Amino acid sequence: MLSSFHQYLYESKCSSASPLSCDKIHIVLGNESCDLDSAVCALLYAFYLTTIGEQKVVPVLNIPAKHLPIKTEVVSFLQDNGVALDSLVFRDSLPLEELCQSSKLKATLVDHHVLANKDTFLRHCVVEIIDHRPISPSEKWSDLERGTTMDIVGSCVTHVAKKMLASHPDLISKNRDIANLIYGTILLDTACLSPQANRATPADHDVIQQLKTFHPDLQSESSVFESLLKAKSDISHLTPSQLLVKDLKITKHGIPIVGLPILVQDFVTNNPDLESTLNTFLVEHKASTLVLMGQTIRPGNIARDLPSPRKEVGTKFRVSQIRLDLRVQCLFQ
């Protein structure tokens, strides 16, 4: 028997099948990288809004459906916690611009507060924002119907969990899958609450402790974290082109920021067709510049690198030797 949460996901997908026939539809939209935090926030906050009486709320993963297999840790963790992939709604499933133009759309943004160029049409539809990043000085959000929650915490799902705990703690205490989703997401975002990573805040620790109070038999932090790392690092079946969109964000000015699950040094070394790969990516994203950032996470250790322009490859790209000191931020151009 499906839990109320899992049943809700199926029902919300069904309700979004003919969105233009609705009087109103309220989407909860994650960021365009669709990492675990973004996906879980969209699913859980949409469920929470429905629980408190909001109508026609649909969680939307902000990627095309075809990109879901690239999000290895998202697929693995959702399935491990009973979320059926065929109950998910994707960005390309809904005519968002048409809904917005017909005044039928409300939008809550989770895990981001800066609209990409392709999403600027959503601005007047936004009714609430929940994010955990420093506020961008270029973004002015005020007088939203449901307000903003933008304190800095390690994981955006911490904000969602706090809202649930404040008014409907039974959503977590009586639903192990929801507790697991929150638990694993916070652990992944904070590198297992590592002091060395310096990501976890008191709010993140408080939510983790409350989850353990509700569910004393939760798996150990280290085992959940290591399982998620293994899933995130399982890129054996992904092509270089897929790696470029696995954790992709687009700046307000249209510059792709590519987060790689490996070091840039390894990506460059192991991709003999790098110029062709980057050229295809830039054409597809209508960009002339991109930024690559590499990262590997292991228990007790986080390694990052950024490319530094040293070597000319072809006529269009400056592909790099790699500096590991993080002092240089480089654009491929």
mmCIF file with all atom_site columns, C-alpha atoms in Angstrom, residues 7-135:
data_model
loop_
_atom_site.group_PDB
_atom_site.id
_atom_site.type_symbol
_atom_site.label_atom_id
_atom_site.label_alt_id
_atom_site.label_comp_id
_atom_site.label_asym_id
_atom_site.label_entity_id
_atom_site.label_seq_id
_atom_site.pdbx_PDB_ins_code
_atom_site.Cartn_x
_atom_site.Cartn_y
_atom_site.Cartn_z
_atom_site.occupancy
_atom_site.B_iso_or_equiv
_atom_site.pdbx_formal_charge
_atom_site.auth_seq_id
_atom_site.auth_comp_id
_atom_site.auth_asym_id
_atom_site.auth_atom_id
_atom_site.pdbx_PDB_model_num
ATOM 1   C CA . GLN A 1 7   ? 0.182  8.462  -3.412  1.00 0.00 ? 7   GLN A CA 1
ATOM 2   C CA . TYR A 1 8   ? 0.350  12.254 -3.554  1.00 0.00 ? 8   TYR A CA 1
ATOM 3   C CA . LEU A 1 9   ? 3.171  12.131 -6.115  1.00 0.00 ? 9   LEU A CA 1
ATOM 4   C CA . TYR A 1 10  ? 1.077  9.976  -8.444  1.00 0.00 ? 10  TYR A CA 1
ATOM 5   C CA . GLU A 1 11  ? -1.984 12.157 -7.952  1.00 0.00 ? 11  GLU A CA 1
ATOM 6   C CA . SER A 1 12  ? -0.072 15.381 -8.586  1.00 0.00 ? 12  SER A CA 1
ATOM 7   C CA . LYS A 1 13  ? 1.317  13.949 -11.805 1.00 0.00 ? 13  LYS A CA 1
ATOM 8   C CA . CYS A 1 14  ? -2.174 12.981 -12.929 1.00 0.00 ? 14  CYS A CA 1
ATOM 9   C CA . SER A 1 15  ? -3.476 16.445 -12.073 1.00 0.00 ? 15  SER A CA 1
ATOM 10  C CA . SER A 1 16  ? -0.766 18.023 -14.225 1.00 0.00 ? 16  SER A CA 1
ATOM 11  C CA . ALA A 1 17  ? -1.632 15.949 -17.292 1.00 0.00 ? 17  ALA A CA 1
ATOM 12  C CA . SER A 1 18  ? -3.969 18.664 -18.647 1.00 0.00 ? 18  SER A CA 1
ATOM 13  C CA . PRO A 1 19  ? -2.635 21.800 -16.961 1.00 0.00 ? 19  PRO A CA 1
ATOM 14  C CA . LEU A 1 20  ? -4.292 24.303 -19.282 1.00 0.00 ? 20  LEU A CA 1
ATOM 15  C CA . SER A 1 21  ? -7.700 23.029 -18.193 1.00 0.00 ? 21  SER A CA 1
ATOM 16  C CA . CYS A 1 22  ? -6.944 23.954 -14.564 1.00 0.00 ? 22  CYS A CA 1
ATOM 17  C CA . ASP A 1 23  ? -7.999 27.262 -13.048 1.00 0.00 ? 23  ASP A CA 1
ATOM 18  C CA . LYS A 1 24  ? -4.651 27.445 -11.257 1.00 0.00 ? 24  LYS A CA 1
ATOM 19  C CA . ILE A 1 25  ? -1.618 25.224 -10.881 1.00 0.00 ? 25  ILE A CA 1
ATOM 20  C CA . HIS A 1 26  ? 1.060  25.780 -8.248  1.00 0.00 ? 26  HIS A CA 1
ATOM 21  C CA . ILE A 1 27  ? 4.480  24.370 -9.115  1.00 0.00 ? 27  ILE A CA 1
ATOM 22  C CA . VAL A 1 28  ? 7.339  23.862 -6.689  1.00 0.00 ? 28  VAL A CA 1
ATOM 23  C CA . LEU A 1 29  ? 10.400 24.247 -8.881  1.00 0.00 ? 29  LEU A CA 1
ATOM 24  C CA . GLY A 1 30  ? 13.914 23.172 -7.956  1.00 0.00 ? 30  GLY A CA 1
ATOM 25  C CA . ASN A 1 31  ? 17.066 24.511 -9.534  1.00 0.00 ? 31  ASN A CA 1
ATOM 26  C CA . GLU A 1 32  ? 18.292 23.480 -12.957 1.00 0.00 ? 32  GLU A CA 1
ATOM 27  C CA . SER A 1 33  ? 21.101 21.275 -11.678 1.00 0.00 ? 33  SER A CA 1
ATOM 28  C CA . CYS A 1 34  ? 18.459 18.985 -10.127 1.00 0.00 ? 34  CYS A CA 1
ATOM 29  C CA . ASP A 1 35  ? 20.869 17.691 -7.524  1.00 0.00 ? 35  ASP A CA 1
ATOM 30  C CA . LEU A 1 36  ? 19.535 15.665 -4.618  1.00 0.00 ? 36  LEU A CA 1
ATOM 31  C CA . ASP A 1 37  ? 18.774 18.694 -2.444  1.00 0.00 ? 37  ASP A CA 1
ATOM 32  C CA . SER A 1 38  ? 16.838 20.414 -5.210  1.00 0.00 ? 38  SER A CA 1
ATOM 33  C CA . ALA A 1 39  ? 14.837 17.313 -6.143  1.00 0.00 ? 39  ALA A CA 1
ATOM 34  C CA . VAL A 1 40  ? 13.975 16.341 -2.568  1.00 0.00 ? 40  VAL A CA 1
ATOM 35  C CA . CYS A 1 41  ? 13.004 19.914 -1.655  1.00 0.00 ? 41  CYS A CA 1
ATOM 36  C CA . ALA A 1 42  ? 10.610 20.110 -4.601  1.00 0.00 ? 42  ALA A CA 1
ATOM 37  C CA . LEU A 1 43  ? 8.937  16.794 -3.747  1.00 0.00 ? 43  LEU A CA 1
ATOM 38  C CA . LEU A 1 44  ? 8.659  17.330 0.002   1.00 0.00 ? 44  LEU A CA 1
ATOM 39  C CA . TYR A 1 45  ? 7.636  20.974 -0.023  1.00 0.00 ? 45  TYR A CA 1
ATOM 40  C CA . ALA A 1 46  ? 4.928  20.362 -2.609  1.00 0.00 ? 46  ALA A CA 1
ATOM 41  C CA . PHE A 1 47  ? 3.584  17.565 -0.407  1.00 0.00 ? 47  PHE A CA 1
ATOM 42  C CA . TYR A 1 48  ? 3.719  19.845 2.631   1.00 0.00 ? 48  TYR A CA 1
ATOM 43  C CA . LEU A 1 49  ? 1.835  22.633 0.830   1.00 0.00 ? 49  LEU A CA 1
ATOM 44  C CA . THR A 1 50  ? -0.856 20.153 -0.179  1.00 0.00 ? 50  THR A CA 1
ATOM 45  C CA . THR A 1 51  ? -1.101 18.948 3.418   1.00 0.00 ? 51  THR A CA 1
ATOM 46  C CA . ILE A 1 52  ? -1.757 22.482 4.677   1.00 0.00 ? 52  ILE A CA 1
ATOM 47  C CA . GLY A 1 53  ? -4.500 23.041 2.110   1.00 0.00 ? 53  GLY A CA 1
ATOM 48  C CA . GLU A 1 54  ? -2.857 24.505 -0.986  1.00 0.00 ? 54  GLU A CA 1
ATOM 49  C CA . GLN A 1 55  ? -4.596 23.310 -4.147  1.00 0.00 ? 55  GLN A CA 1
ATOM 50  C CA . LYS A 1 56  ? -3.132 21.757 -7.308  1.00 0.00 ? 56  LYS A CA 1
ATOM 51  C CA . VAL A 1 57  ? 0.487  21.723 -6.137  1.00 0.00 ? 57  VAL A CA 1
ATOM 52  C CA . VAL A 1 58  ? 2.908  19.932 -8.453  1.00 0.00 ? 58  VAL A CA 1
ATOM 53  C CA . PRO A 1 59  ? 6.609  19.326 -7.707  1.00 0.00 ? 59  PRO A CA 1
ATOM 54  C CA . VAL A 1 60  ? 8.682  19.908 -10.834 1.00 0.00 ? 60  VAL A CA 1
ATOM 55  C CA . LEU A 1 61  ? 12.202 18.634 -11.422 1.00 0.00 ? 61  LEU A CA 1
ATOM 56  C CA . ASN A 1 62  ? 13.883 21.394 -13.412 1.00 0.00 ? 62  ASN A CA 1
ATOM 57  C CA . ILE A 1 63  ? 15.405 19.182 -16.105 1.00 0.00 ? 63  ILE A CA 1
ATOM 58  C CA . PRO A 1 64  ? 14.137 17.406 -19.213 1.00 0.00 ? 64  PRO A CA 1
ATOM 59  C CA . ALA A 1 65  ? 12.969 13.882 -18.435 1.00 0.00 ? 65  ALA A CA 1
ATOM 60  C CA . LYS A 1 66  ? 15.753 12.443 -20.598 1.00 0.00 ? 66  LYS A CA 1
ATOM 61  C CA . HIS A 1 67  ? 18.378 13.836 -18.208 1.00 0.00 ? 67  HIS A CA 1
ATOM 62  C CA . LEU A 1 68  ? 17.136 11.964 -15.133 1.00 0.00 ? 68  LEU A CA 1
ATOM 63  C CA . PRO A 1 69  ? 19.421 8.911  -15.620 1.00 0.00 ? 69  PRO A CA 1
ATOM 64  C CA . ILE A 1 70  ? 22.400 11.284 -15.449 1.00 0.00 ? 70  ILE A CA 1
ATOM 65  C CA . LYS A 1 71  ? 21.429 12.247 -11.885 1.00 0.00 ? 71  LYS A CA 1
ATOM 66  C CA . THR A 1 72  ? 22.697 8.968  -10.490 1.00 0.00 ? 72  THR A CA 1
ATOM 67  C CA . GLU A 1 73  ? 22.401 9.735  -6.779  1.00 0.00 ? 73  GLU A CA 1
ATOM 68  C CA . VAL A 1 74  ? 18.932 11.243 -7.263  1.00 0.00 ? 74  VAL A CA 1
ATOM 69  C CA . VAL A 1 75  ? 17.637 8.158  -9.065  1.00 0.00 ? 75  VAL A CA 1
ATOM 70  C CA . SER A 1 76  ? 19.224 5.774  -6.574  1.00 0.00 ? 76  SER A CA 1
ATOM 71  C CA . PHE A 1 77  ? 18.118 7.563  -3.412  1.00 0.00 ? 77  PHE A CA 1
ATOM 72  C CA . LEU A 1 78  ? 14.563 8.255  -4.542  1.00 0.00 ? 78  LEU A CA 1
ATOM 73  C CA . GLN A 1 79  ? 14.072 4.625  -5.524  1.00 0.00 ? 79  GLN A CA 1
ATOM 74  C CA . ASP A 1 80  ? 15.621 3.425  -2.264  1.00 0.00 ? 80  ASP A CA 1
ATOM 75  C CA . ASN A 1 81  ? 12.951 5.413  -0.444  1.00 0.00 ? 81  ASN A CA 1
ATOM 76  C CA . GLY A 1 82  ? 9.936  4.282  -2.394  1.00 0.00 ? 82  GLY A CA 1
ATOM 77  C CA . VAL A 1 83  ? 9.641  7.132  -4.901  1.00 0.00 ? 83  VAL A CA 1
ATOM 78  C CA . ALA A 1 84  ? 8.608  5.697  -8.257  1.00 0.00 ? 84  ALA A CA 1
ATOM 79  C CA . LEU A 1 85  ? 10.315 7.430  -11.161 1.00 0.00 ? 85  LEU A CA 1
ATOM 80  C CA . ASP A 1 86  ? 7.084  7.329  -13.167 1.00 0.00 ? 86  ASP A CA 1
ATOM 81  C CA . SER A 1 87  ? 5.452  9.546  -10.522 1.00 0.00 ? 87  SER A CA 1
ATOM 82  C CA . LEU A 1 88  ? 7.839  12.446 -11.227 1.00 0.00 ? 88  LEU A CA 1
ATOM 83  C CA . VAL A 1 89  ? 7.045  15.574 -13.241 1.00 0.00 ? 89  VAL A CA 1
ATOM 84  C CA . PHE A 1 90  ? 9.772  17.218 -15.310 1.00 0.00 ? 90  PHE A CA 1
ATOM 85  C CA . ARG A 1 91  ? 10.379 20.679 -16.699 1.00 0.00 ? 91  ARG A CA 1
ATOM 86  C CA . ASP A 1 92  ? 9.508  19.649 -20.249 1.00 0.00 ? 92  ASP A CA 1
ATOM 87  C CA . SER A 1 93  ? 6.216  18.061 -19.123 1.00 0.00 ? 93  SER A CA 1
ATOM 88  C CA . LEU A 1 94  ? 4.455  21.386 -18.564 1.00 0.00 ? 94  LEU A CA 1
ATOM 89  C CA . PRO A 1 95  ? 3.829  24.413 -20.821 1.00 0.00 ? 95  PRO A CA 1
ATOM 90  C CA . LEU A 1 96  ? 5.035  26.817 -18.137 1.00 0.00 ? 96  LEU A CA 1
ATOM 91  C CA . GLU A 1 97  ? 5.237  29.905 -20.311 1.00 0.00 ? 97  GLU A CA 1
ATOM 92  C CA . GLU A 1 98  ? 1.732  29.380 -21.656 1.00 0.00 ? 98  GLU A CA 1
ATOM 93  C CA . LEU A 1 99  ? 0.382  28.798 -18.143 1.00 0.00 ? 99  LEU A CA 1
ATOM 94  C CA . CYS A 1 100 ? 2.080  31.966 -16.976 1.00 0.00 ? 100 CYS A CA 1
ATOM 95  C CA . GLN A 1 101 ? 0.714  34.034 -19.846 1.00 0.00 ? 101 GLN A CA 1
ATOM 96  C CA . SER A 1 102 ? -2.802 32.813 -19.093 1.00 0.00 ? 102 SER A CA 1
ATOM 97  C CA . SER A 1 103 ? -2.422 33.727 -15.382 1.00 0.00 ? 103 SER A CA 1
ATOM 98  C CA . LYS A 1 104 ? -2.910 30.110 -14.337 1.00 0.00 ? 104 LYS A CA 1
ATOM 99  C CA . LEU A 1 105 ? 0.501  29.586 -12.762 1.00 0.00 ? 105 LEU A CA 1
ATOM 100 C CA . LYS A 1 106 ? 1.894  30.087 -9.271  1.00 0.00 ? 106 LYS A CA 1
ATOM 101 C CA . ALA A 1 107 ? 5.489  29.131 -8.547  1.00 0.00 ? 107 ALA A CA 1
ATOM 102 C CA . THR A 1 108 ? 7.495  28.423 -5.422  1.00 0.00 ? 108 THR A CA 1
ATOM 103 C CA . LEU A 1 109 ? 11.247 28.359 -6.002  1.00 0.00 ? 109 LEU A CA 1
ATOM 104 C CA . VAL A 1 110 ? 13.268 25.965 -3.861  1.00 0.00 ? 110 VAL A CA 1
ATOM 105 C CA . ASP A 1 111 ? 17.053 25.698 -3.674  1.00 0.00 ? 111 ASP A CA 1
ATOM 106 C CA . HIS A 1 112 ? 17.529 28.809 -5.820  1.00 0.00 ? 112 HIS A CA 1
ATOM 107 C CA . HIS A 1 113 ? 16.418 32.425 -5.964  1.00 0.00 ? 113 HIS A CA 1
ATOM 108 C CA . VAL A 1 114 ? 18.065 33.705 -9.146  1.00 0.00 ? 114 VAL A CA 1
ATOM 109 C CA . LEU A 1 115 ? 16.038 33.045 -12.276 1.00 0.00 ? 115 LEU A CA 1
ATOM 110 C CA . ALA A 1 116 ? 17.935 31.860 -15.336 1.00 0.00 ? 116 ALA A CA 1
ATOM 111 C CA . ASN A 1 117 ? 17.396 33.849 -18.519 1.00 0.00 ? 117 ASN A CA 1
ATOM 112 C CA . LYS A 1 118 ? 14.997 31.219 -19.849 1.00 0.00 ? 118 LYS A CA 1
ATOM 113 C CA . ASP A 1 119 ? 12.930 31.522 -16.666 1.00 0.00 ? 119 ASP A CA 1
ATOM 114 C CA . THR A 1 120 ? 12.556 35.284 -16.351 1.00 0.00 ? 120 THR A CA 1
ATOM 115 C CA . PHE A 1 121 ? 8.941  34.975 -17.497 1.00 0.00 ? 121 PHE A CA 1
ATOM 116 C CA . LEU A 1 122 ? 8.242  33.275 -14.156 1.00 0.00 ? 122 LEU A CA 1
ATOM 117 C CA . ARG A 1 123 ? 9.080  36.343 -12.078 1.00 0.00 ? 123 ARG A CA 1
ATOM 118 C CA . HIS A 1 124 ? 5.529  37.632 -11.697 1.00 0.00 ? 124 HIS A CA 1
ATOM 119 C CA . CYS A 1 125 ? 4.288  34.088 -10.942 1.00 0.00 ? 125 CYS A CA 1
ATOM 120 C CA . VAL A 1 126 ? 6.600  33.509 -7.963  1.00 0.00 ? 126 VAL A CA 1
ATOM 121 C CA . VAL A 1 127 ? 4.756  33.428 -4.625  1.00 0.00 ? 127 VAL A CA 1
ATOM 122 C CA . GLU A 1 128 ? 7.477  32.026 -2.353  1.00 0.00 ? 128 GLU A CA 1
ATOM 123 C CA . ILE A 1 129 ? 11.214 31.359 -2.265  1.00 0.00 ? 129 ILE A CA 1
ATOM 124 C CA . ILE A 1 130 ? 13.123 28.897 -0.094  1.00 0.00 ? 130 ILE A CA 1
ATOM 125 C CA . ASP A 1 131 ? 16.894 28.918 -0.525  1.00 0.00 ? 131 ASP A CA 1
ATOM 126 C CA . HIS A 1 132 ? 20.021 28.405 1.536   1.00 0.00 ? 132 HIS A CA 1
ATOM 127 C CA . ARG A 1 133 ? 22.580 30.417 -0.414  1.00 0.00 ? 133 ARG A CA 1
ATOM 128 C CA . PRO A 1 134 ? 23.828 33.950 0.157   1.00 0.00 ? 134 PRO A CA 1
ATOM 129 C CA . ILE A 1 135 ? 21.354 36.384 -1.358  1.00 0.00 ? 135 ILE A CA 1
#
